[in-house]
Amino acid sequence: MNIAKMMKQAQQMQKQMGEMQEKLAAEQVEASVGGGKVTVTATGGGDVVAIKIDKSVVDPEDTEFLEDLILSGVQAAISKGRERAEGEMKKITGGMGLPGMGF
């Protein structure tokens, strides 16, 4: 294969990846846990931007339950964002499994 052609393709892929990362950073995913009692919103980049908690799960005598719900919600939202990012990355790389990319 022509080295110049490979370099051009690599540069194009790098540009697409940068654009995709910017797009994902602006997109939001939402995860609800506990039957919708806790909802967490995160960006595709993995930043948590909002947490909503139904008042019915706020019990001063049982904060561990609420803590577990929040943790589960945050983990689920970040996981959704990562899955979305991996899906977009595979579109760009064609599933080549590039080293160090985690895809």
mmCIF file with all atom_site columns, C-alpha atoms in Angstrom:
data_model
loop_
_atom_site.group_PDB
_atom_site.id
_atom_site.type_symbol
_atom_site.label_atom_id
_atom_site.label_alt_id
_atom_site.label_comp_id
_atom_site.label_asym_id
_atom_site.label_entity_id
_atom_site.label_seq_id
_atom_site.pdbx_PDB_ins_code
_atom_site.Cartn_x
_atom_site.Cartn_y
_atom_site.Cartn_z
_atom_site.occupancy
_atom_site.B_iso_or_equiv
_atom_site.pdbx_formal_charge
_atom_site.auth_seq_id
_atom_site.auth_comp_id
_atom_site.auth_asym_id
_atom_site.auth_atom_id
_atom_site.pdbx_PDB_model_num
ATOM 1   C CA . MET A 1 1   ? 0.000   0.000  0.000  1.00 0.00 ? 1   MET A CA 1
ATOM 2   C CA . ASN A 1 2   ? 1.151   3.530  -0.747 1.00 0.00 ? 2   ASN A CA 1
ATOM 3   C CA . ILE A 1 3   ? 2.647   5.187  2.372  1.00 0.00 ? 3   ILE A CA 1
ATOM 4   C CA . ALA A 1 4   ? 1.399   8.650  1.349  1.00 0.00 ? 4   ALA A CA 1
ATOM 5   C CA . LYS A 1 5   ? -2.131  7.274  0.963  1.00 0.00 ? 5   LYS A CA 1
ATOM 6   C CA . MET A 1 6   ? -1.927  5.604  4.390  1.00 0.00 ? 6   MET A CA 1
ATOM 7   C CA . MET A 1 7   ? -0.735  8.843  5.985  1.00 0.00 ? 7   MET A CA 1
ATOM 8   C CA . LYS A 1 8   ? -3.580  10.785 4.383  1.00 0.00 ? 8   LYS A CA 1
ATOM 9   C CA . GLN A 1 9   ? -6.107  8.212  5.623  1.00 0.00 ? 9   GLN A CA 1
ATOM 10  C CA . ALA A 1 10  ? -4.611  8.366  9.123  1.00 0.00 ? 10  ALA A CA 1
ATOM 11  C CA . GLN A 1 11  ? -4.863  12.170 9.146  1.00 0.00 ? 11  GLN A CA 1
ATOM 12  C CA . GLN A 1 12  ? -8.485  11.988 7.979  1.00 0.00 ? 12  GLN A CA 1
ATOM 13  C CA . MET A 1 13  ? -9.286  9.447  10.690 1.00 0.00 ? 13  MET A CA 1
ATOM 14  C CA . GLN A 1 14  ? -7.606  11.633 13.312 1.00 0.00 ? 14  GLN A CA 1
ATOM 15  C CA . LYS A 1 15  ? -9.683  14.619 12.191 1.00 0.00 ? 15  LYS A CA 1
ATOM 16  C CA . GLN A 1 16  ? -12.891 12.563 12.325 1.00 0.00 ? 16  GLN A CA 1
ATOM 17  C CA . MET A 1 17  ? -12.006 11.299 15.795 1.00 0.00 ? 17  MET A CA 1
ATOM 18  C CA . GLY A 1 18  ? -11.474 14.854 17.059 1.00 0.00 ? 18  GLY A CA 1
ATOM 19  C CA . GLU A 1 19  ? -14.811 15.942 15.610 1.00 0.00 ? 19  GLU A CA 1
ATOM 20  C CA . MET A 1 20  ? -16.516 12.913 17.134 1.00 0.00 ? 20  MET A CA 1
ATOM 21  C CA . GLN A 1 21  ? -15.039 13.628 20.568 1.00 0.00 ? 21  GLN A CA 1
ATOM 22  C CA . GLU A 1 22  ? -16.328 17.206 20.429 1.00 0.00 ? 22  GLU A CA 1
ATOM 23  C CA . LYS A 1 23  ? -19.770 15.972 19.397 1.00 0.00 ? 23  LYS A CA 1
ATOM 24  C CA . LEU A 1 24  ? -19.875 13.375 22.180 1.00 0.00 ? 24  LEU A CA 1
ATOM 25  C CA . ALA A 1 25  ? -18.799 15.927 24.777 1.00 0.00 ? 25  ALA A CA 1
ATOM 26  C CA . ALA A 1 26  ? -21.895 17.943 23.882 1.00 0.00 ? 26  ALA A CA 1
ATOM 27  C CA . GLU A 1 27  ? -24.315 14.980 23.767 1.00 0.00 ? 27  GLU A CA 1
ATOM 28  C CA . GLN A 1 28  ? -26.019 13.776 26.902 1.00 0.00 ? 28  GLN A CA 1
ATOM 29  C CA . VAL A 1 29  ? -27.124 10.341 28.024 1.00 0.00 ? 29  VAL A CA 1
ATOM 30  C CA . GLU A 1 30  ? -29.482 9.581  30.873 1.00 0.00 ? 30  GLU A CA 1
ATOM 31  C CA . ALA A 1 31  ? -29.697 6.586  33.182 1.00 0.00 ? 31  ALA A CA 1
ATOM 32  C CA . SER A 1 32  ? -32.436 5.873  35.713 1.00 0.00 ? 32  SER A CA 1
ATOM 33  C CA . VAL A 1 33  ? -32.140 3.409  38.577 1.00 0.00 ? 33  VAL A CA 1
ATOM 34  C CA . GLY A 1 34  ? -34.351 2.297  41.421 1.00 0.00 ? 34  GLY A CA 1
ATOM 35  C CA . GLY A 1 35  ? -37.440 2.291  39.259 1.00 0.00 ? 35  GLY A CA 1
ATOM 36  C CA . GLY A 1 36  ? -36.776 5.850  38.143 1.00 0.00 ? 36  GLY A CA 1
ATOM 37  C CA . LYS A 1 37  ? -36.182 7.152  41.661 1.00 0.00 ? 37  LYS A CA 1
ATOM 38  C CA . VAL A 1 38  ? -32.693 8.401  40.730 1.00 0.00 ? 38  VAL A CA 1
ATOM 39  C CA . THR A 1 39  ? -31.852 9.751  37.279 1.00 0.00 ? 39  THR A CA 1
ATOM 40  C CA . VAL A 1 40  ? -28.329 10.739 36.270 1.00 0.00 ? 40  VAL A CA 1
ATOM 41  C CA . THR A 1 41  ? -27.431 12.730 33.170 1.00 0.00 ? 41  THR A CA 1
ATOM 42  C CA . ALA A 1 42  ? -23.896 12.570 31.785 1.00 0.00 ? 42  ALA A CA 1
ATOM 43  C CA . THR A 1 43  ? -22.148 13.704 28.640 1.00 0.00 ? 43  THR A CA 1
ATOM 44  C CA . GLY A 1 44  ? -20.743 11.298 26.098 1.00 0.00 ? 44  GLY A CA 1
ATOM 45  C CA . GLY A 1 45  ? -17.365 12.354 27.441 1.00 0.00 ? 45  GLY A CA 1
ATOM 46  C CA . GLY A 1 46  ? -18.211 10.908 30.864 1.00 0.00 ? 46  GLY A CA 1
ATOM 47  C CA . ASP A 1 47  ? -18.940 14.100 32.792 1.00 0.00 ? 47  ASP A CA 1
ATOM 48  C CA . VAL A 1 48  ? -21.944 13.911 35.132 1.00 0.00 ? 48  VAL A CA 1
ATOM 49  C CA . VAL A 1 49  ? -24.032 17.043 34.580 1.00 0.00 ? 49  VAL A CA 1
ATOM 50  C CA . ALA A 1 50  ? -27.207 16.381 36.595 1.00 0.00 ? 50  ALA A CA 1
ATOM 51  C CA . ILE A 1 51  ? -28.660 14.098 39.240 1.00 0.00 ? 51  ILE A CA 1
ATOM 52  C CA . LYS A 1 52  ? -32.380 14.000 40.048 1.00 0.00 ? 52  LYS A CA 1
ATOM 53  C CA . ILE A 1 53  ? -33.616 12.250 43.171 1.00 0.00 ? 53  ILE A CA 1
ATOM 54  C CA . ASP A 1 54  ? -37.232 11.429 43.935 1.00 0.00 ? 54  ASP A CA 1
ATOM 55  C CA . LYS A 1 55  ? -38.114 12.666 47.433 1.00 0.00 ? 55  LYS A CA 1
ATOM 56  C CA . SER A 1 56  ? -39.559 9.281  48.335 1.00 0.00 ? 56  SER A CA 1
ATOM 57  C CA . VAL A 1 57  ? -36.067 7.744  48.561 1.00 0.00 ? 57  VAL A CA 1
ATOM 58  C CA . VAL A 1 58  ? -34.702 10.402 50.896 1.00 0.00 ? 58  VAL A CA 1
ATOM 59  C CA . ASP A 1 59  ? -34.695 8.776  54.322 1.00 0.00 ? 59  ASP A CA 1
ATOM 60  C CA . PRO A 1 60  ? -32.320 10.312 56.900 1.00 0.00 ? 60  PRO A CA 1
ATOM 61  C CA . GLU A 1 61  ? -32.301 6.955  58.704 1.00 0.00 ? 61  GLU A CA 1
ATOM 62  C CA . ASP A 1 62  ? -31.172 5.037  55.614 1.00 0.00 ? 62  ASP A CA 1
ATOM 63  C CA . THR A 1 63  ? -28.662 7.119  53.676 1.00 0.00 ? 63  THR A CA 1
ATOM 64  C CA . GLU A 1 64  ? -26.829 3.997  52.477 1.00 0.00 ? 64  GLU A CA 1
ATOM 65  C CA . PHE A 1 65  ? -29.745 3.072  50.200 1.00 0.00 ? 65  PHE A CA 1
ATOM 66  C CA . LEU A 1 66  ? -29.721 6.517  48.590 1.00 0.00 ? 66  LEU A CA 1
ATOM 67  C CA . GLU A 1 67  ? -25.929 6.454  48.270 1.00 0.00 ? 67  GLU A CA 1
ATOM 68  C CA . ASP A 1 68  ? -26.135 3.080  46.509 1.00 0.00 ? 68  ASP A CA 1
ATOM 69  C CA . LEU A 1 69  ? -28.821 4.361  44.137 1.00 0.00 ? 69  LEU A CA 1
ATOM 70  C CA . ILE A 1 70  ? -26.781 7.450  43.265 1.00 0.00 ? 70  ILE A CA 1
ATOM 71  C CA . LEU A 1 71  ? -23.622 5.413  42.713 1.00 0.00 ? 71  LEU A CA 1
ATOM 72  C CA . SER A 1 72  ? -25.504 2.946  40.499 1.00 0.00 ? 72  SER A CA 1
ATOM 73  C CA . GLY A 1 73  ? -27.023 5.796  38.509 1.00 0.00 ? 73  GLY A CA 1
ATOM 74  C CA . VAL A 1 74  ? -23.682 7.504  37.977 1.00 0.00 ? 74  VAL A CA 1
ATOM 75  C CA . GLN A 1 75  ? -22.053 4.247  36.902 1.00 0.00 ? 75  GLN A CA 1
ATOM 76  C CA . ALA A 1 76  ? -24.908 3.483  34.502 1.00 0.00 ? 76  ALA A CA 1
ATOM 77  C CA . ALA A 1 77  ? -24.827 6.952  32.935 1.00 0.00 ? 77  ALA A CA 1
ATOM 78  C CA . ILE A 1 78  ? -21.061 6.876  32.443 1.00 0.00 ? 78  ILE A CA 1
ATOM 79  C CA . SER A 1 79  ? -21.314 3.371  30.990 1.00 0.00 ? 79  SER A CA 1
ATOM 80  C CA . LYS A 1 80  ? -23.972 4.537  28.512 1.00 0.00 ? 80  LYS A CA 1
ATOM 81  C CA . GLY A 1 81  ? -21.745 7.425  27.486 1.00 0.00 ? 81  GLY A CA 1
ATOM 82  C CA . ARG A 1 82  ? -18.776 5.108  26.970 1.00 0.00 ? 82  ARG A CA 1
ATOM 83  C CA . GLU A 1 83  ? -20.860 2.678  24.933 1.00 0.00 ? 83  GLU A CA 1
ATOM 84  C CA . ARG A 1 84  ? -22.018 5.546  22.742 1.00 0.00 ? 84  ARG A CA 1
ATOM 85  C CA . ALA A 1 85  ? -18.421 6.738  22.301 1.00 0.00 ? 85  ALA A CA 1
ATOM 86  C CA . GLU A 1 86  ? -17.207 3.233  21.440 1.00 0.00 ? 86  GLU A CA 1
ATOM 87  C CA . GLY A 1 87  ? -19.973 2.852  18.859 1.00 0.00 ? 87  GLY A CA 1
ATOM 88  C CA . GLU A 1 88  ? -19.037 6.143  17.237 1.00 0.00 ? 88  GLU A CA 1
ATOM 89  C CA . MET A 1 89  ? -15.336 5.267  17.303 1.00 0.00 ? 89  MET A CA 1
ATOM 90  C CA . LYS A 1 90  ? -15.999 1.937  15.585 1.00 0.00 ? 90  LYS A CA 1
ATOM 91  C CA . LYS A 1 91  ? -17.814 3.803  12.816 1.00 0.00 ? 91  LYS A CA 1
ATOM 92  C CA . ILE A 1 92  ? -14.690 5.887  12.210 1.00 0.00 ? 92  ILE A CA 1
ATOM 93  C CA . THR A 1 93  ? -12.082 3.157  12.569 1.00 0.00 ? 93  THR A CA 1
ATOM 94  C CA . GLY A 1 94  ? -14.132 0.442  10.908 1.00 0.00 ? 94  GLY A CA 1
ATOM 95  C CA . GLY A 1 95  ? -13.581 -1.726 13.986 1.00 0.00 ? 95  GLY A CA 1
ATOM 96  C CA . MET A 1 96  ? -9.848  -1.980 13.284 1.00 0.00 ? 96  MET A CA 1
ATOM 97  C CA . GLY A 1 97  ? -9.086  -2.412 16.973 1.00 0.00 ? 97  GLY A CA 1
ATOM 98  C CA . LEU A 1 98  ? -6.368  0.211  17.105 1.00 0.00 ? 98  LEU A CA 1
ATOM 99  C CA . PRO A 1 99  ? -3.889  -0.255 19.958 1.00 0.00 ? 99  PRO A CA 1
ATOM 100 C CA . GLY A 1 100 ? -4.402  1.988  22.973 1.00 0.00 ? 100 GLY A CA 1
ATOM 101 C CA . MET A 1 101 ? -7.930  2.944  21.908 1.00 0.00 ? 101 MET A CA 1
ATOM 102 C CA . GLY A 1 102 ? -9.792  0.446  24.054 1.00 0.00 ? 102 GLY A CA 1
ATOM 103 C CA . PHE A 1 103 ? -12.199 -0.328 21.209 1.00 0.00 ? 103 PHE A CA 1
#
